[in-house]
mmCIF file of N, CA, C and O in Angstrom:
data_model
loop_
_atom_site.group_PDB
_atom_site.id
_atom_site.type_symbol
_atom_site.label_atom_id
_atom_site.label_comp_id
_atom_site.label_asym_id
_atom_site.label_seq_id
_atom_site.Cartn_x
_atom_site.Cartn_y
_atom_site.Cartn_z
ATOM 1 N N UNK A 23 0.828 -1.183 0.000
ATOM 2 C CA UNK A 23 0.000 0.000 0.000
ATOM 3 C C UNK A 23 0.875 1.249 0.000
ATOM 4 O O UNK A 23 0.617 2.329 -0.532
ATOM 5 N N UNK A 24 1.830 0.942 0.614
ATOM 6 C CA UNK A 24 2.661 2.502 0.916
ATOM 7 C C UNK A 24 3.656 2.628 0.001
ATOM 8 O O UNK A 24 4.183 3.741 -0.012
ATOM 9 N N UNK A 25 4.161 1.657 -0.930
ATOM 10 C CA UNK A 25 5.154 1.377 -2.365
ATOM 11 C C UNK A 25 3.987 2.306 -3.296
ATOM 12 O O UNK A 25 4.236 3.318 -3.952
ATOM 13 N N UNK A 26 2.745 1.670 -3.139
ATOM 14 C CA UNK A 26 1.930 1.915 -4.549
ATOM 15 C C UNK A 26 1.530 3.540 -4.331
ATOM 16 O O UNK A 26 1.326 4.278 -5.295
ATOM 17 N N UNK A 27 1.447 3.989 -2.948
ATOM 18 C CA UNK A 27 1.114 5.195 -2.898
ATOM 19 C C UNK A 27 2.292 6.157 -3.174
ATOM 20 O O UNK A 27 2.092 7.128 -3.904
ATOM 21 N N UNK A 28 3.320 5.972 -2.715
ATOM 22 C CA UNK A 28 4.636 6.650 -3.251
ATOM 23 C C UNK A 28 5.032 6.388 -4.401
ATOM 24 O O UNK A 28 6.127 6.948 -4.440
ATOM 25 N N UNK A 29 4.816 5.756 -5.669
ATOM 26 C CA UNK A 29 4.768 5.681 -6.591
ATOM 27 C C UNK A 29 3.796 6.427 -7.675
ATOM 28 O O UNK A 29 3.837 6.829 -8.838
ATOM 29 N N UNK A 30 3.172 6.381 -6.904
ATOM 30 C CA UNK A 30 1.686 6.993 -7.938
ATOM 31 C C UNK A 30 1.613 8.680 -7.501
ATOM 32 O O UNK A 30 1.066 9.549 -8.180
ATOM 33 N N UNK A 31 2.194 8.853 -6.413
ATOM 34 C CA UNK A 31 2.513 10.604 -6.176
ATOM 35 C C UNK A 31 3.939 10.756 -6.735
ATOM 36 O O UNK A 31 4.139 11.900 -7.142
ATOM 37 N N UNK A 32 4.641 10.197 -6.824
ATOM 38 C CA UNK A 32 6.153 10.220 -7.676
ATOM 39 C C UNK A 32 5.325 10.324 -9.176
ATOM 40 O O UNK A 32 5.547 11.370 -9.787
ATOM 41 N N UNK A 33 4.736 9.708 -9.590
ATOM 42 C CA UNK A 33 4.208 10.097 -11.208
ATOM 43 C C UNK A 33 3.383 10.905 -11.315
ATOM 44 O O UNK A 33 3.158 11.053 -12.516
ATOM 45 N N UNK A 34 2.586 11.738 -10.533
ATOM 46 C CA UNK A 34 1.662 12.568 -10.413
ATOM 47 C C UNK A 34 2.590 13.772 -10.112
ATOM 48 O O UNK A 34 2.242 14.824 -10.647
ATOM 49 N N UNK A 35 3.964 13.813 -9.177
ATOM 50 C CA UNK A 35 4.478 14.829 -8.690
ATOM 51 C C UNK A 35 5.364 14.897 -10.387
ATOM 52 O O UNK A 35 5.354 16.057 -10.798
ATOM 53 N N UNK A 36 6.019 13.992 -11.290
ATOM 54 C CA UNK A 36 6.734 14.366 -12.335
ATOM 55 C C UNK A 36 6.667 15.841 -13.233
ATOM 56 O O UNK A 36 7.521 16.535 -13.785
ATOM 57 N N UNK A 37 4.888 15.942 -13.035
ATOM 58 C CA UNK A 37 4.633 17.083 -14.125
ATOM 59 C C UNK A 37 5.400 18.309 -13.358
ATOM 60 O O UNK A 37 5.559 19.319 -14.043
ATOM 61 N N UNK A 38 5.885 18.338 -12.040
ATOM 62 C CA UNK A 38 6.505 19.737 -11.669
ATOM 63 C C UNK A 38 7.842 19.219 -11.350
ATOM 64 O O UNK A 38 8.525 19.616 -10.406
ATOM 65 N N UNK A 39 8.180 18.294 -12.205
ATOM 66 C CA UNK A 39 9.657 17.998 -12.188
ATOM 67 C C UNK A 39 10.369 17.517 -11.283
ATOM 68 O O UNK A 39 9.661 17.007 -10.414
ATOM 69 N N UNK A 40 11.643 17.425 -11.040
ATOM 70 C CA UNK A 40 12.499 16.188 -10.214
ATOM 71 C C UNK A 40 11.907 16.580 -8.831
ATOM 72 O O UNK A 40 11.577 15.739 -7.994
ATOM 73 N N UNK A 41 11.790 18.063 -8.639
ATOM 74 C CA UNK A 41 11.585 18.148 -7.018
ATOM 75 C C UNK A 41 10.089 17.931 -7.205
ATOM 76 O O UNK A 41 9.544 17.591 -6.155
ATOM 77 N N UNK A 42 9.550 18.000 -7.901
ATOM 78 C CA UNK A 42 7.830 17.301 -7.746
ATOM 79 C C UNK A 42 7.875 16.083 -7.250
ATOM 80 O O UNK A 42 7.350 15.659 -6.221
ATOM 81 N N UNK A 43 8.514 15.551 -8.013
ATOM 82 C CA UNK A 43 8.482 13.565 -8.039
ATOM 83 C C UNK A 43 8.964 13.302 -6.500
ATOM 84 O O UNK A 43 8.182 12.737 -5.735
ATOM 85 N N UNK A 44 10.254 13.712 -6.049
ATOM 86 C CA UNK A 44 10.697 13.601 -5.007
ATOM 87 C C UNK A 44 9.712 14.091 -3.414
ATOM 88 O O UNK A 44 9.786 13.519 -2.326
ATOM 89 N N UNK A 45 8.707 15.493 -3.825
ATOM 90 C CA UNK A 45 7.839 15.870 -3.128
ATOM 91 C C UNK A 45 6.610 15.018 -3.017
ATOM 92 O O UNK A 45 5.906 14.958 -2.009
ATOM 93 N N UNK A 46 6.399 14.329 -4.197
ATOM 94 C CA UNK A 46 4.766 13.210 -4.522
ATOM 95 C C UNK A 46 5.076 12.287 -3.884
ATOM 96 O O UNK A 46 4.278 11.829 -3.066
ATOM 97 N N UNK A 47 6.829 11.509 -4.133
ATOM 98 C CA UNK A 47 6.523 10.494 -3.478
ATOM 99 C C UNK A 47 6.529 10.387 -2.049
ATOM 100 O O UNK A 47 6.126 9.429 -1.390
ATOM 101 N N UNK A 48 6.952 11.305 -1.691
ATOM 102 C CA UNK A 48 7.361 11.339 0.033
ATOM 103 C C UNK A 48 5.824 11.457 0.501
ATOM 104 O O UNK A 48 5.344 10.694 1.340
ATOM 105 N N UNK A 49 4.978 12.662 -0.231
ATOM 106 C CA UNK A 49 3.760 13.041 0.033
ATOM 107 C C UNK A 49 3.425 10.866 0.096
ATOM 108 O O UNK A 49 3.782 10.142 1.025
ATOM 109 N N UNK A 50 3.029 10.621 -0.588
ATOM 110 C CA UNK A 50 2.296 9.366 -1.385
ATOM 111 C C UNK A 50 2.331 8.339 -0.382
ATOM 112 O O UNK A 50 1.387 7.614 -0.069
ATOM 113 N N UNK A 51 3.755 8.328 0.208
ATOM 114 C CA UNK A 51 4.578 6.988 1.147
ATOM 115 C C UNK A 51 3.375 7.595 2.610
ATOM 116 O O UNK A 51 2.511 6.950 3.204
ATOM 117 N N UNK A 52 3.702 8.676 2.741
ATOM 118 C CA UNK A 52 2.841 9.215 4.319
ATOM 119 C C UNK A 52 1.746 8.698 4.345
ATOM 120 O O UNK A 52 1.337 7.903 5.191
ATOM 121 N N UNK A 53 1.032 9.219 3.166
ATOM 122 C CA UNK A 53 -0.479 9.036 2.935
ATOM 123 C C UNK A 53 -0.553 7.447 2.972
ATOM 124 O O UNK A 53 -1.324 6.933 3.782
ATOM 125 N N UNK A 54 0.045 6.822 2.317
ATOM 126 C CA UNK A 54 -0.086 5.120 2.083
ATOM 127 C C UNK A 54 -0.195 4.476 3.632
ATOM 128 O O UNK A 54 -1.031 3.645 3.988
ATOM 129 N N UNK A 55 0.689 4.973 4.325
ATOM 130 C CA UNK A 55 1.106 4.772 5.486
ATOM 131 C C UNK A 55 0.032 4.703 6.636
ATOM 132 O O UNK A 55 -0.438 3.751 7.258
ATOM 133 N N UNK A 56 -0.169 5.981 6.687
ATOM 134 C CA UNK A 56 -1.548 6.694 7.635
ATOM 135 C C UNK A 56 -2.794 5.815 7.155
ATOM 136 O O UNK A 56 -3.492 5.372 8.067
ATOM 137 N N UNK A 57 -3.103 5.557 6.068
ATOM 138 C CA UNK A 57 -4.071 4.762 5.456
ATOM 139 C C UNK A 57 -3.909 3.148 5.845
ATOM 140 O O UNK A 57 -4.839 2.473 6.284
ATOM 141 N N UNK A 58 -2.898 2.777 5.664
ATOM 142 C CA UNK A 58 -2.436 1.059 5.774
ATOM 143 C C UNK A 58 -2.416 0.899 7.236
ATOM 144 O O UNK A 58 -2.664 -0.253 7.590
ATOM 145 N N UNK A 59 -2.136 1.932 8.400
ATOM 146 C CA UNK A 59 -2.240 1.872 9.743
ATOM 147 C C UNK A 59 -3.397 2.242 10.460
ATOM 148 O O UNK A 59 -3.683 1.987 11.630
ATOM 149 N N UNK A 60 -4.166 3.014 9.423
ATOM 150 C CA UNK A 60 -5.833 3.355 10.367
ATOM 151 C C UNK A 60 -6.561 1.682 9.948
ATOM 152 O O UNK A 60 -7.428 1.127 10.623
ATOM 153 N N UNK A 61 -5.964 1.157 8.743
ATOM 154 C CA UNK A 61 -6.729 -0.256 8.360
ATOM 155 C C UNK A 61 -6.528 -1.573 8.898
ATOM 156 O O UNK A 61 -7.198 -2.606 8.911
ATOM 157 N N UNK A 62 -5.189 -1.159 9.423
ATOM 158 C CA UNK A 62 -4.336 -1.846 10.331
ATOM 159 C C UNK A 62 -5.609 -2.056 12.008
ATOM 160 O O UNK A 62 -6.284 -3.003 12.413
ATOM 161 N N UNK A 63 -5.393 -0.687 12.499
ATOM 162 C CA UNK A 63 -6.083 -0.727 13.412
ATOM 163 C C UNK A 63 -7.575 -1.367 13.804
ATOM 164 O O UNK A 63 -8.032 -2.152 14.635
ATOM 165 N N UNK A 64 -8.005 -0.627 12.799
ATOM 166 C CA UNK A 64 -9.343 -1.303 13.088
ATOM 167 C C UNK A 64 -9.576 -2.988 12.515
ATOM 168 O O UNK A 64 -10.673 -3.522 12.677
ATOM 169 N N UNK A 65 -8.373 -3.764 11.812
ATOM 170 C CA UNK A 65 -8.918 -4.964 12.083
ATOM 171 C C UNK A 65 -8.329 -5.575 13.154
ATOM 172 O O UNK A 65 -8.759 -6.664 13.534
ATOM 173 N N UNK A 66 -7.408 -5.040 13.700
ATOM 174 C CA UNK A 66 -7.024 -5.086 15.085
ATOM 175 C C UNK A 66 -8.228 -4.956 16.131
ATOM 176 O O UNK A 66 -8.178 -5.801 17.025
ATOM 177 N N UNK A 67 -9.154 -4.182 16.185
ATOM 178 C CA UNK A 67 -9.801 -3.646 17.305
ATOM 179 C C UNK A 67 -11.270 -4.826 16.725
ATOM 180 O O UNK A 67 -12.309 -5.121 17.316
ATOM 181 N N UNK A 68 -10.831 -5.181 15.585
ATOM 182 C CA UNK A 68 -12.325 -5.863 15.362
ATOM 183 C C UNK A 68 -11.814 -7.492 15.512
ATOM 184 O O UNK A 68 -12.792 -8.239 15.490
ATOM 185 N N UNK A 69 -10.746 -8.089 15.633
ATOM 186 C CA UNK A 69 -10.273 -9.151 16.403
ATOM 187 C C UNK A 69 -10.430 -9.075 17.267
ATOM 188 O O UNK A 69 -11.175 -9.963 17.680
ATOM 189 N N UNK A 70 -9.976 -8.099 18.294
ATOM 190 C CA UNK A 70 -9.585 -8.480 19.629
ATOM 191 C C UNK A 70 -11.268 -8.103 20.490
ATOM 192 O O UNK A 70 -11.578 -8.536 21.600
ATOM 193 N N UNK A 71 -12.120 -7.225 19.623
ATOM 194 C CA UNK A 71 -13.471 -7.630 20.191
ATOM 195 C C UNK A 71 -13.772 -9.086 20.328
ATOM 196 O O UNK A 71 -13.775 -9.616 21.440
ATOM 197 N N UNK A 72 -14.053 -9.826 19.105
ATOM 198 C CA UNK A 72 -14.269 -11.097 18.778
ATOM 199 C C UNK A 72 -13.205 -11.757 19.804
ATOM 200 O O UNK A 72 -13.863 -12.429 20.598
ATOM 201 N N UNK A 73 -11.977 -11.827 20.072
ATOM 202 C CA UNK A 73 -11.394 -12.723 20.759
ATOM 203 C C UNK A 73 -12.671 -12.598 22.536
ATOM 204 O O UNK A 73 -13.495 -13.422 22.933
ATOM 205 N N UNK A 74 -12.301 -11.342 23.094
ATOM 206 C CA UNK A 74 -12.717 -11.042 24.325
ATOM 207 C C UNK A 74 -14.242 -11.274 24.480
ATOM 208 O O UNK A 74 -14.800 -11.181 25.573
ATOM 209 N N UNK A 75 -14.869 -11.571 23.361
ATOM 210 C CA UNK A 75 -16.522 -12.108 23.371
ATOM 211 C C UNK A 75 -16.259 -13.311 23.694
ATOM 212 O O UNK A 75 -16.484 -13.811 24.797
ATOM 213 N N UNK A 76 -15.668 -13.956 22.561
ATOM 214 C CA UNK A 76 -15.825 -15.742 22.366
ATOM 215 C C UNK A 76 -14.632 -16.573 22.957
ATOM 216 O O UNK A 76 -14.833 -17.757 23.229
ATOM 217 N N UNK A 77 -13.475 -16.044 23.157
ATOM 218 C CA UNK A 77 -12.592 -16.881 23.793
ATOM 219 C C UNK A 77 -12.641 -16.373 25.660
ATOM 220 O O UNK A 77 -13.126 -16.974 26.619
ATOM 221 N N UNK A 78 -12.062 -15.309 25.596
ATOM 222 C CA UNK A 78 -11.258 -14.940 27.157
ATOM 223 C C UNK A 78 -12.795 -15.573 28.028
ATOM 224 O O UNK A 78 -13.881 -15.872 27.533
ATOM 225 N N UNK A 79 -12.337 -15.613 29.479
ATOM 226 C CA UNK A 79 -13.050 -15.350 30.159
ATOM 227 C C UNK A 79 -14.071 -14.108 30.862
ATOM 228 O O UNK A 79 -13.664 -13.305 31.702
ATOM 229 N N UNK A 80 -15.400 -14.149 30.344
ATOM 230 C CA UNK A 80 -15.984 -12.864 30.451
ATOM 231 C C UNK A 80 -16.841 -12.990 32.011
ATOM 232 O O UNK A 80 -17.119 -12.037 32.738
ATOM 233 N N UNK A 81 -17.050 -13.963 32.182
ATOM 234 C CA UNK A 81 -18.610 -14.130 33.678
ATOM 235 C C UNK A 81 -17.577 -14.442 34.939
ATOM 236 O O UNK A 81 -16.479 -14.984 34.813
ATOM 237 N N UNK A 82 -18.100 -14.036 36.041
ATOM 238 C CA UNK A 82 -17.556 -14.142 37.413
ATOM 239 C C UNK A 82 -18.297 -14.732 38.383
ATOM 240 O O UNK A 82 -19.270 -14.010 38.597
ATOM 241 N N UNK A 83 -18.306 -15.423 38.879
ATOM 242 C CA UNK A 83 -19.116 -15.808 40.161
ATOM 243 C C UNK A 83 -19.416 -15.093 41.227
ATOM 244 O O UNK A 83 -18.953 -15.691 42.198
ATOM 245 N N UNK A 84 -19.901 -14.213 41.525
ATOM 246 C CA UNK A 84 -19.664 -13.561 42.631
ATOM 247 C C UNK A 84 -19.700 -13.681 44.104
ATOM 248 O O UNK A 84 -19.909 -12.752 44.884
ATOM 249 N N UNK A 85 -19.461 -15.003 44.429
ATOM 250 C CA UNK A 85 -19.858 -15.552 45.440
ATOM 251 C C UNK A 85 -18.177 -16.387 45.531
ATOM 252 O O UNK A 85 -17.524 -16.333 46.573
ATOM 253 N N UNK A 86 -17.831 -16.883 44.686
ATOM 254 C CA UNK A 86 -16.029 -17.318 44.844
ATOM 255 C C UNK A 86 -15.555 -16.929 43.666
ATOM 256 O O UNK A 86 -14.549 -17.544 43.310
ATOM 257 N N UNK A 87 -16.115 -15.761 42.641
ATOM 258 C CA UNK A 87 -14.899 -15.217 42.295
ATOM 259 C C UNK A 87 -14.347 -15.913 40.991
ATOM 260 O O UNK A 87 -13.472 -15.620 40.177
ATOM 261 N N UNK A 88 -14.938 -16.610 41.091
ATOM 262 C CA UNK A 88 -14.280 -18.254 39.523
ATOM 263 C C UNK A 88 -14.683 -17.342 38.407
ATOM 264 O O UNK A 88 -15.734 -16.718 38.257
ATOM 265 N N UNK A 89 -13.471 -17.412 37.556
ATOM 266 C CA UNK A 89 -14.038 -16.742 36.369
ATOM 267 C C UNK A 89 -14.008 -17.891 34.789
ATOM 268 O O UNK A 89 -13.230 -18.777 34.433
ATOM 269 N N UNK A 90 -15.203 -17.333 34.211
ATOM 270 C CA UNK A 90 -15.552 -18.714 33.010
ATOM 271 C C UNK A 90 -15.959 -18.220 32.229
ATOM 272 O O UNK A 90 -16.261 -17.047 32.447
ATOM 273 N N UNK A 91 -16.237 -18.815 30.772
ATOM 274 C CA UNK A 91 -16.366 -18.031 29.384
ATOM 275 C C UNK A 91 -18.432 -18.840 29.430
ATOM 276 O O UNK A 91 -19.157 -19.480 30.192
ATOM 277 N N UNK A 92 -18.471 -18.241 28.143
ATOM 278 C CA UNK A 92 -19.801 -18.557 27.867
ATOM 279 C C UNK A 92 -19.973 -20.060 27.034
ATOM 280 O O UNK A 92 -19.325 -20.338 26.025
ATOM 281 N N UNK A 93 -21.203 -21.154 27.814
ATOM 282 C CA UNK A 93 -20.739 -22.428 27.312
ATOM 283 C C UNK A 93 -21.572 -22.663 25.854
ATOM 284 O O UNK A 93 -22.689 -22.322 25.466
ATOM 285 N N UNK A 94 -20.431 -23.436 25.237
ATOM 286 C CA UNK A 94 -20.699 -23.912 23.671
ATOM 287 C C UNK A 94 -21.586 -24.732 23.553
ATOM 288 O O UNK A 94 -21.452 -25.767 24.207
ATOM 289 N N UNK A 95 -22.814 -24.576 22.680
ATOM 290 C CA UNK A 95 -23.738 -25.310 21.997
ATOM 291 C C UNK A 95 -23.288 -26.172 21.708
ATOM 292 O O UNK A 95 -22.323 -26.089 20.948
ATOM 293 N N UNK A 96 -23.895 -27.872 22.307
ATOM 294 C CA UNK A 96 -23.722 -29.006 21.422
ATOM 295 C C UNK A 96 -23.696 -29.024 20.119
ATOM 296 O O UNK A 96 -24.197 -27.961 19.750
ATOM 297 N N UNK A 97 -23.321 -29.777 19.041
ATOM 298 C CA UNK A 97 -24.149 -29.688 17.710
ATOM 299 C C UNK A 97 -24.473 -31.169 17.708
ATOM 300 O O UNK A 97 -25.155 -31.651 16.802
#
């Protein structure tokens, strides 16, 4: 993502010449970057929901404290 974006502002920056190209792609790499890490994140944050639903332990006993996940449907 961040090759293809610094590439494609390196050919977009050409029309204002060497310091264009050199300005597009740097521009291009940031942008790729910021983009590939906000996409990053959120499938991060949309795993680790799903883990902390269906795996971790979510219920407590409140009487001793035992902590246990939610039990699986026979099939």
């Amino acid at each position: 993502m961040t090759l293809a974006s610094a590439e494609t502002g390196a050919a977009i920056g050409m029309l204002a010449g060497p310091v264009g190209a050199a300005l597009g792609g740097l521009t291009g790499a940031i942008i790729g970057a910021l983009i590939g890490g906000t996409t990053g994140c959120a499938a991060g944050v949309a795993l680790g929901e799903t883990v902390d639903t269906h795996v971790l332990d979510n219920y407590r006993c409140l009487d001793c404290k035992h902590t246990f996940g939610r039990a699986k449907a026979s099939a």
